[in-house]
Tab-separated table of C-alpha atoms in Angstrom:
chain	number	residue	atom	x	y	z
A	1	MET	CA	-0.069	0.082	0.104
A	2	ASP	CA	2.936	2.401	1.027
A	3	GLN	CA	4.439	1.834	-2.641
A	4	ILE	CA	1.158	2.685	-4.376
A	5	GLN	CA	0.966	5.905	-2.420
A	6	LYS	CA	4.346	6.797	-3.234
A	7	CYS	CA	3.705	6.324	-6.794
A	8	VAL	CA	0.475	8.307	-6.629
A	9	CYS	CA	2.572	11.051	-4.910
A	10	ILE	CA	5.355	11.220	-7.562
A	11	PHE	CA	2.727	11.258	-10.302
A	12	ALA	CA	0.853	14.129	-8.659
A	13	MET	CA	4.126	16.029	-8.197
A	14	GLY	CA	4.886	15.579	-11.861
A	15	PHE	CA	1.599	16.753	-12.826
A	16	VAL	CA	1.909	19.978	-10.674
A	17	ILE	CA	5.449	20.875	-12.012
A	18	THR	CA	4.321	20.433	-15.751
A	19	ALA	CA	1.227	22.806	-15.175
A	20	CYS	CA	3.294	25.254	-13.596
A	21	GLY	CA	6.017	25.297	-16.149
A	22	GLY	CA	3.261	25.502	-18.785
A	23	ASN	CA	1.893	28.543	-17.180
A	24	ILE	CA	5.235	30.166	-16.978
A	25	ASP	CA	5.636	29.534	-20.862
A	26	SER	CA	2.193	30.822	-21.356
A	27	ASN	CA	2.846	34.114	-19.397
A	28	GLN	CA	6.309	34.570	-21.055
A	29	THR	CA	4.579	34.226	-24.455
A	30	GLU	CA	1.755	36.649	-23.567
A	31	GLN	CA	4.343	39.168	-22.379
A	32	ASP	CA	6.448	38.745	-25.384
A	33	THR	CA	3.146	39.127	-27.764
A	34	THR	CA	2.038	42.113	-25.716
A	35	THR	CA	5.407	43.817	-26.375
A	36	THR	CA	5.486	42.868	-30.189
A	37	THR	CA	1.961	44.143	-30.584
A	38	SER	CA	2.835	47.506	-28.987
A	39	GLN	CA	5.806	47.876	-31.080
A	40	ALA	CA	3.763	47.088	-34.196
A	41	LEU	CA	1.199	49.609	-33.323
A	42	LEU	CA	3.863	52.422	-33.680
A	43	PRO	CA	4.349	53.660	-37.307
A	44	ASP	CA	7.758	53.622	-38.487
A	45	ASN	CA	7.491	57.400	-39.313
A	46	HIS	CA	6.879	58.253	-35.666
A	47	LEU	CA	9.156	55.524	-33.819
A	48	LEU	CA	11.878	56.774	-31.634
A	49	VAL	CA	14.888	54.438	-31.557
A	50	PRO	CA	17.707	55.610	-29.322
A	51	GLY	CA	21.034	55.907	-30.715
A	52	LYS	CA	19.581	55.067	-34.207
A	53	SER	CA	16.592	57.099	-35.596
A	54	ALA	CA	13.528	59.212	-35.337
A	55	GLY	CA	11.034	58.159	-37.464
A	56	LEU	CA	12.167	57.864	-41.191
A	57	PHE	CA	15.303	59.944	-40.424
A	58	LEU	CA	18.571	57.961	-39.317
A	59	LEU	CA	21.797	59.097	-37.547
A	60	GLY	CA	24.696	59.074	-39.980
A	61	ASP	CA	22.396	59.955	-43.178
A	62	ALA	CA	23.366	62.651	-45.336
A	63	ASP	CA	21.318	65.895	-44.911
A	64	SER	CA	19.910	65.536	-48.505
A	65	ALA	CA	17.729	62.783	-47.131
A	66	VAL	CA	16.145	65.101	-44.962
A	67	PHE	CA	15.789	67.909	-47.304
A	68	HIS	CA	14.317	65.286	-49.982
A	69	GLU	CA	11.641	64.527	-47.578
A	70	LEU	CA	10.875	67.841	-45.843
A	71	GLY	CA	11.967	70.502	-48.415
A	72	LYS	CA	13.904	73.764	-47.471
A	73	PRO	CA	14.184	74.419	-43.704
A	74	ASP	CA	12.198	77.299	-42.271
A	75	PHE	CA	15.417	78.101	-40.252
A	76	GLY	CA	19.251	77.485	-40.136
A	77	ASP	CA	22.367	78.157	-38.406
A	78	ALA	CA	26.009	76.971	-39.600
A	79	ALA	CA	29.357	77.307	-38.120
A	80	MET	CA	32.654	75.304	-38.709
A	81	GLY	CA	31.240	72.669	-40.812
A	82	LYS	CA	28.284	72.030	-38.401
A	83	ALA	CA	24.704	72.985	-38.938
A	84	VAL	CA	21.268	73.221	-37.432
A	85	SER	CA	18.123	73.040	-39.658
A	86	ILE	CA	14.758	73.671	-38.320
A	87	TRP	CA	11.209	72.809	-39.742
A	88	PHE	CA	8.059	74.075	-38.631
A	89	PRO	CA	5.249	71.521	-40.017
A	90	GLU	CA	1.971	73.046	-41.355
A	91	ASP	CA	0.066	70.581	-39.626
A	92	GLU	CA	1.896	71.138	-36.437
A	93	PRO	CA	3.180	74.542	-36.445
A	94	GLY	CA	4.256	74.871	-32.681
A	95	GLN	CA	6.067	71.440	-32.911
A	96	PRO	CA	9.368	72.102	-34.889
A	97	LEU	CA	11.660	69.329	-36.084
A	98	SER	CA	15.447	69.960	-35.527
A	99	ILE	CA	18.281	68.425	-37.297
A	100	PHE	CA	21.977	68.820	-36.351
A	101	THR	CA	24.511	67.764	-39.016
A	102	SER	CA	28.339	67.928	-39.265
A	103	ARG	CA	30.958	67.231	-41.889
A	104	ASP	CA	34.211	65.416	-41.189
A	105	MET	CA	36.197	68.299	-42.920
A	106	GLY	CA	39.069	66.927	-45.136
A	107	ASN	CA	37.683	63.292	-45.141
A	108	ASP	CA	34.093	63.474	-45.817
A	109	GLU	CA	32.467	66.682	-46.929
A	110	THR	CA	28.831	65.147	-46.900
A	111	ALA	CA	26.870	66.765	-44.002
A	112	ARG	CA	25.498	63.914	-42.045
A	113	ILE	CA	22.845	63.649	-39.387
A	114	GLN	CA	24.229	63.693	-35.644
A	115	GLN	CA	21.383	64.761	-33.823
A	116	ILE	CA	17.474	64.798	-34.300
A	117	ARG	CA	15.092	66.777	-32.065
A	118	VAL	CA	11.279	66.242	-31.972
A	119	THR	CA	8.516	68.099	-30.291
A	120	SER	CA	5.480	66.366	-31.486
A	121	PRO	CA	4.098	63.912	-29.205
A	122	ARG	CA	3.238	61.561	-32.182
A	123	PHE	CA	7.041	60.344	-31.822
A	124	GLN	CA	7.414	57.886	-29.330
A	125	THR	CA	9.776	54.863	-28.042
A	126	VAL	CA	8.661	51.273	-27.971
A	127	GLN	CA	7.773	52.139	-24.184
A	128	SER	CA	5.362	54.779	-25.275
A	129	ILE	CA	7.851	57.510	-24.134
A	130	GLY	CA	7.894	60.801	-25.908
A	131	VAL	CA	6.715	64.456	-25.511
A	132	GLY	CA	4.106	64.840	-22.693
A	133	SER	CA	5.546	61.965	-20.856
A	134	SER	CA	6.450	62.883	-17.054
A	135	LEU	CA	9.940	62.642	-15.964
A	136	ARG	CA	9.058	59.785	-13.549
A	137	ASP	CA	7.901	57.569	-16.410
A	138	ILE	CA	11.008	58.523	-18.398
A	139	SER	CA	13.254	57.784	-15.538
A	140	ASP	CA	11.480	54.418	-15.047
A	141	ALA	CA	12.496	53.587	-18.827
A	142	TYR	CA	15.848	54.818	-18.942
A	143	PRO	CA	18.881	55.881	-16.431
A	144	LEU	CA	19.147	59.603	-16.602
A	145	GLN	CA	21.583	62.266	-15.836
A	146	ILE	CA	21.193	66.174	-16.149
A	147	VAL	CA	23.576	67.419	-19.043
A	148	GLU	CA	22.134	71.108	-19.465
A	149	THR	CA	19.680	73.655	-18.441
A	150	TYR	CA	18.653	76.473	-20.644
A	151	GLU	CA	16.240	79.408	-20.279
A	152	GLN	CA	13.878	80.504	-23.094
A	153	ASP	CA	10.917	83.085	-22.940
A	154	GLY	CA	11.570	83.193	-19.112
A	155	GLN	CA	11.031	79.445	-18.611
A	156	THR	CA	13.782	77.143	-17.464
A	157	TYR	CA	14.355	73.778	-18.979
A	158	THR	CA	16.428	70.882	-17.956
A	159	ILE	CA	18.040	68.256	-20.274
A	160	TYR	CA	18.171	64.807	-19.176
A	161	ASN	CA	20.519	62.223	-21.236
A	162	ALA	CA	20.520	58.451	-21.278
A	163	ASN	CA	23.550	56.772	-22.522
A	164	GLU	CA	21.510	54.704	-24.826
A	165	GLY	CA	21.394	57.767	-27.250
A	166	ILE	CA	18.383	59.521	-26.269
A	167	ALA	CA	17.827	62.703	-24.316
A	168	PHE	CA	14.804	64.534	-22.683
A	169	GLU	CA	13.984	68.319	-22.635
A	170	VAL	CA	11.798	68.795	-19.456
A	171	ASP	CA	10.123	71.814	-18.096
A	172	THR	CA	9.447	72.941	-14.393
A	173	THR	CA	6.462	70.647	-14.066
A	174	TYR	CA	8.499	67.653	-14.981
A	175	SER	CA	6.964	67.146	-18.187
A	176	CYS	CA	8.838	66.177	-21.495
A	177	ILE	CA	8.752	69.053	-24.202
A	178	ALA	CA	11.122	67.695	-26.557
A	179	VAL	CA	13.268	64.224	-27.396
A	180	ILE	CA	16.664	64.435	-28.709
A	181	ILE	CA	17.986	61.212	-30.640
A	182	HIS	CA	21.939	61.156	-30.746
A	183	SER	CA	24.460	58.482	-30.971
A	184	ALA	CA	24.821	56.121	-28.027
A	185	GLY	CA	27.665	57.435	-25.426
A	186	ALA	CA	28.005	60.642	-27.193
A	187	ALA	CA	28.120	64.068	-25.593
A	188	ILE	CA	25.413	66.583	-26.533
A	189	PRO	CA	27.063	69.747	-28.099
A	190	THR	CA	25.937	73.008	-27.015
A	191	TYR	CA	27.452	75.536	-29.339
A	192	LEU	CA	24.804	75.263	-31.979
A	193	PRO	CA	21.459	74.741	-29.822
A	194	LEU	CA	18.559	72.694	-31.365
A	195	GLN	CA	16.063	74.950	-29.875
A	196	PRO	CA	14.614	77.325	-32.459
A	197	PRO	CA	14.861	81.051	-31.439
A	198	LEU	CA	11.525	82.812	-30.918
A	199	SER	CA	12.193	85.132	-33.873
A	200	SER	CA	12.022	82.065	-36.075
A	201	GLN	CA	8.843	80.673	-34.884
A	202	PRO	CA	5.639	81.208	-36.959
A	203	ARG	CA	3.188	83.543	-35.273
């Protein structure tokens, strides 16, 4: 009788382990499916990929690719082989797009994209982080460090950077007002600011 009970117990334990294992696999599959689905819902032309791209624009691409897509910029500034170009989309006039480019003087005369700044909430990461996100939500998704503060129109803004290749401009209410895509591990230069001057903005 003891032998029979022992066999029954072993069988029961095996059943429980198998069932639990099945639940774990099922839960993992469900999580993977959820992540894949959330990524699929983001259109490529508004997906932010740290260290790589903002929508259709890729770091390292020639500036001609941007001009072909957006036309002549509404504002520009240049110095020493480096340039900032800014566009104010007609459907989103208060949400400019800024592109910072530079040339490798003497080696590559092509102006290539080094940074992309977006202010439209349509642009988001796969974690749904973008303009309008709170600093708390951003810090939950990325390890951040303060790299710069600046003032514009009497308001103070702070730039938080993540080494993955993404930075966030945050206002005094701790809300994101712009996202910058840059090369992973690269410092953000300040000699040509990506923020458009007030005089260049449409009224």
